Amino acid sequence: MMTPYVVTRYYRAPEVILGMGYKENVDIWSVGCIMGEMIRGGVLFPGTDHIDQWNKIIEQLGTPSVEFMARLQPTVRNYVENRPRYPGYNFERLFPDVLFPTDSSEHNRLKASQARDLLSKMLVIDPERRISVDDALMHPYIHLWFDETEVHGPAPAPCDHALYETQHTVDEWKELIYQEVMEYGVRAQL
């Protein structure tokens, strides 16, 4: 069962707010909200409830397309279609140059235009048009930090829940944690 409370409200994607179900790129929306918040210095869509949250989104990004609305449940579509229509703002207005560091040798690859381009692909109301995780990782703004081994690394070892059901002293916990870290290092080198 999918729940609308899967994500903190300010980072909740439109498809979650509108009860459409969601896929992995729901997280792209959330990351876009956090990235935008870091640039702007404040929450992008500070809604007080799910309705206000939706209104904050469309006021800034614009009313969604007819194709998007056609995929909504009839009662939700009726509500969305009867909201005021908003053209939305371009990303130069949402994230003006003054919010970005000036070009320097240290940040010469972190261009405001690249950040805005990535945000414009992450903060897309229609999840079918939103950038995928793989494409986001290859975007010029992010690719600077891309590390193949982090993305396609080994799966974590299964968790032994029995460990948590036993009592341990502080020293025993320290030893168990140390052993786990050492084993992780060995697994990472394989």
CSV table of C-alpha atoms in Angstrom, one decimal:
chain,number,residue,atom,x,y,z
A,1,MET,CA,0.0,0.0,0.0
A,2,MET,CA,1.3,3.4,-0.9
A,3,THR,CA,0.9,6.2,1.6
A,4,PRO,CA,1.0,10.0,1.1
A,5,TYR,CA,3.1,10.3,4.3
A,6,VAL,CA,6.1,8.6,2.8
A,7,VAL,CA,8.0,11.9,2.5
A,8,THR,CA,8.4,15.0,4.7
A,9,ARG,CA,5.8,17.5,3.4
A,10,TYR,CA,8.1,20.1,2.0
A,11,TYR,CA,9.9,17.5,-0.1
A,12,ARG,CA,6.8,15.6,-1.1
A,13,ALA,CA,6.4,15.1,-4.9
A,14,PRO,CA,3.3,16.1,-6.8
A,15,GLU,CA,2.4,12.4,-7.5
A,16,VAL,CA,2.5,11.7,-3.8
A,17,ILE,CA,0.4,14.7,-2.9
A,18,LEU,CA,-2.2,13.8,-5.5
A,19,GLY,CA,-2.3,10.1,-4.7
A,20,MET,CA,-1.0,8.9,-8.0
A,21,GLY,CA,1.5,6.3,-6.8
A,22,TYR,CA,5.2,6.7,-7.3
A,23,LYS,CA,8.4,5.3,-8.7
A,24,GLU,CA,12.0,5.8,-7.9
A,25,ASN,CA,12.1,9.3,-9.4
A,26,VAL,CA,9.9,10.5,-6.5
A,27,ASP,CA,13.3,10.9,-4.8
A,28,ILE,CA,14.6,13.1,-7.6
A,29,TRP,CA,11.9,15.6,-6.7
A,30,SER,CA,12.9,15.5,-3.0
A,31,VAL,CA,16.6,15.9,-3.9
A,32,GLY,CA,15.7,18.8,-6.2
A,33,CYS,CA,13.7,20.5,-3.3
A,34,ILE,CA,16.7,20.0,-1.0
A,35,MET,CA,19.2,21.3,-3.6
A,36,GLY,CA,16.9,24.3,-4.2
A,37,GLU,CA,16.6,25.0,-0.5
A,38,MET,CA,20.4,24.9,-0.1
A,39,ILE,CA,20.8,27.5,-2.9
A,40,ARG,CA,17.9,29.7,-1.9
A,41,GLY,CA,18.4,29.4,1.9
A,42,GLY,CA,14.8,28.5,2.5
A,43,VAL,CA,12.2,25.9,1.9
A,44,LEU,CA,10.9,26.0,-1.7
A,45,PHE,CA,7.4,24.9,-1.1
A,46,PRO,CA,6.5,25.6,2.5
A,47,GLY,CA,3.0,24.3,2.5
A,48,THR,CA,1.0,24.0,5.8
A,49,ASP,CA,-0.9,20.9,4.5
A,50,HIS,CA,-1.2,18.9,1.3
A,51,ILE,CA,-3.5,21.4,-0.4
A,52,ASP,CA,-1.4,24.4,0.5
A,53,GLN,CA,1.7,22.3,-0.5
A,54,TRP,CA,0.2,21.7,-4.0
A,55,ASN,CA,-0.7,25.4,-4.3
A,56,LYS,CA,2.9,26.5,-3.5
A,57,ILE,CA,4.2,24.1,-6.1
A,58,ILE,CA,1.9,25.3,-8.9
A,59,GLU,CA,2.3,29.0,-8.0
A,60,GLN,CA,6.1,28.6,-8.7
A,61,LEU,CA,6.3,25.9,-11.4
A,62,GLY,CA,3.0,26.5,-13.1
A,63,THR,CA,-0.2,24.6,-13.7
A,64,PRO,CA,0.5,21.1,-15.0
A,65,SER,CA,-0.2,19.9,-18.5
A,66,VAL,CA,-3.5,18.4,-19.7
A,67,GLU,CA,-1.6,15.0,-20.2
A,68,PHE,CA,-0.6,15.0,-16.5
A,69,MET,CA,-4.1,15.9,-15.4
A,70,ALA,CA,-5.6,13.1,-17.5
A,71,ARG,CA,-3.8,10.6,-15.3
A,72,LEU,CA,-5.3,11.9,-12.1
A,73,GLN,CA,-8.3,10.2,-10.4
A,74,PRO,CA,-11.5,12.0,-11.4
A,75,THR,CA,-12.1,13.7,-8.0
A,76,VAL,CA,-8.5,14.9,-7.8
A,77,ARG,CA,-8.5,16.0,-11.4
A,78,ASN,CA,-11.7,18.0,-10.8
A,79,TYR,CA,-10.0,19.8,-7.9
A,80,VAL,CA,-6.8,20.5,-9.8
A,81,GLU,CA,-8.6,21.7,-12.9
A,82,ASN,CA,-10.6,24.1,-10.8
A,83,ARG,CA,-7.6,25.8,-9.2
A,84,PRO,CA,-6.4,29.1,-10.5
A,85,ARG,CA,-4.1,28.6,-13.5
A,86,TYR,CA,-0.5,29.7,-13.0
A,87,PRO,CA,2.1,30.3,-15.7
A,88,GLY,CA,5.0,29.5,-13.3
A,89,TYR,CA,8.3,31.2,-13.2
A,90,ASN,CA,11.4,30.5,-15.2
A,91,PHE,CA,14.3,29.0,-13.2
A,92,GLU,CA,16.4,32.2,-13.7
A,93,ARG,CA,13.8,34.0,-11.6
A,94,LEU,CA,13.4,31.1,-9.1
A,95,PHE,CA,17.2,30.8,-8.7
A,96,PRO,CA,18.8,34.2,-9.7
A,97,ASP,CA,22.6,34.5,-10.1
A,98,VAL,CA,23.0,36.4,-6.8
A,99,LEU,CA,22.3,33.1,-5.0
A,100,PHE,CA,25.3,31.4,-6.5
A,101,PRO,CA,29.0,31.9,-5.7
A,102,THR,CA,30.9,34.0,-8.2
A,103,ASP,CA,33.2,32.1,-10.5
A,104,SER,CA,36.5,31.2,-8.9
A,105,SER,CA,39.1,28.5,-9.7
A,106,GLU,CA,37.6,26.3,-6.9
A,107,HIS,CA,34.1,26.5,-8.2
A,108,ASN,CA,34.6,27.1,-11.9
A,109,ARG,CA,32.7,23.8,-12.7
A,110,LEU,CA,29.7,24.8,-10.5
A,111,LYS,CA,28.0,27.1,-12.8
A,112,ALA,CA,24.7,28.7,-11.9
A,113,SER,CA,23.3,27.9,-15.4
A,114,GLN,CA,24.1,24.2,-14.8
A,115,ALA,CA,22.5,24.2,-11.4
A,116,ARG,CA,19.4,25.8,-12.8
A,117,ASP,CA,19.3,23.3,-15.7
A,118,LEU,CA,19.5,20.4,-13.3
A,119,LEU,CA,16.8,21.9,-11.0
A,120,SER,CA,14.6,22.5,-14.0
A,121,LYS,CA,14.8,18.8,-14.8
A,122,MET,CA,14.4,17.6,-11.2
A,123,LEU,CA,11.5,19.9,-10.2
A,124,VAL,CA,9.1,18.7,-12.9
A,125,ILE,CA,5.5,18.2,-11.8
A,126,ASP,CA,4.9,15.3,-14.2
A,127,PRO,CA,7.0,12.3,-13.0
A,128,GLU,CA,7.0,10.8,-16.5
A,129,ARG,CA,8.9,13.9,-17.7
A,130,ARG,CA,11.2,14.2,-14.6
A,131,ILE,CA,14.9,13.3,-15.0
A,132,SER,CA,15.8,9.8,-14.1
A,133,VAL,CA,18.3,9.0,-11.3
A,134,ASP,CA,20.9,7.7,-13.9
A,135,ASP,CA,20.5,10.8,-16.1
A,136,ALA,CA,20.8,13.1,-13.0
A,137,LEU,CA,24.0,11.4,-12.0
A,138,MET,CA,25.4,12.1,-15.5
A,139,HIS,CA,24.3,15.8,-15.5
A,140,PRO,CA,27.3,18.1,-15.8
A,141,TYR,CA,26.5,19.8,-12.4
A,142,ILE,CA,26.6,16.4,-10.6
A,143,HIS,CA,29.0,14.4,-12.7
A,144,LEU,CA,31.9,16.3,-11.1
A,145,TRP,CA,31.3,14.1,-8.0
A,146,PHE,CA,30.2,10.9,-9.7
A,147,ASP,CA,32.0,7.8,-8.5
A,148,GLU,CA,31.1,4.5,-10.3
A,149,THR,CA,32.1,2.5,-7.3
A,150,GLU,CA,29.6,4.3,-5.0
A,151,VAL,CA,26.7,3.8,-7.5
A,152,HIS,CA,27.4,0.2,-8.5
A,153,GLY,CA,29.2,-1.0,-5.3
A,154,PRO,CA,28.5,-4.3,-3.6
A,155,ALA,CA,25.2,-4.8,-1.9
A,156,PRO,CA,25.3,-4.5,1.9
A,157,ALA,CA,25.5,-7.7,3.9
A,158,PRO,CA,22.3,-9.0,5.3
A,159,CYS,CA,21.5,-7.6,8.8
A,160,ASP,CA,21.7,-10.1,11.6
A,161,HIS,CA,18.8,-8.9,13.8
A,162,ALA,CA,19.7,-11.4,16.5
A,163,LEU,CA,22.6,-9.1,17.4
A,164,TYR,CA,20.1,-6.4,18.5
A,165,GLU,CA,18.1,-8.8,20.7
A,166,THR,CA,21.0,-9.5,23.1
A,167,GLN,CA,22.4,-7.3,25.8
A,168,HIS,CA,26.0,-6.0,25.4
A,169,THR,CA,28.2,-3.8,27.5
A,170,VAL,CA,29.6,-0.6,26.0
A,171,ASP,CA,32.9,-2.2,25.4
A,172,GLU,CA,31.3,-5.2,23.7
A,173,TRP,CA,29.3,-2.8,21.4
A,174,LYS,CA,32.6,-0.9,20.6
A,175,GLU,CA,34.2,-4.2,19.6
A,176,LEU,CA,31.2,-5.3,17.5
A,177,ILE,CA,31.2,-2.0,15.7
A,178,TYR,CA,34.9,-2.1,15.1
A,179,GLN,CA,34.6,-5.7,13.7
A,180,GLU,CA,31.8,-4.5,11.4
A,181,VAL,CA,33.9,-1.6,10.1
A,182,MET,CA,36.9,-3.8,9.4
A,183,GLU,CA,34.7,-6.4,7.6
A,184,TYR,CA,33.2,-3.6,5.5
A,185,GLY,CA,36.6,-2.4,4.5
A,186,VAL,CA,37.6,-5.9,3.4
A,187,ARG,CA,34.3,-6.3,1.4
A,188,ALA,CA,34.8,-3.0,-0.3
A,189,GLN,CA,38.2,-4.0,-1.6
A,190,LEU,CA,36.8,-7.2,-3.3
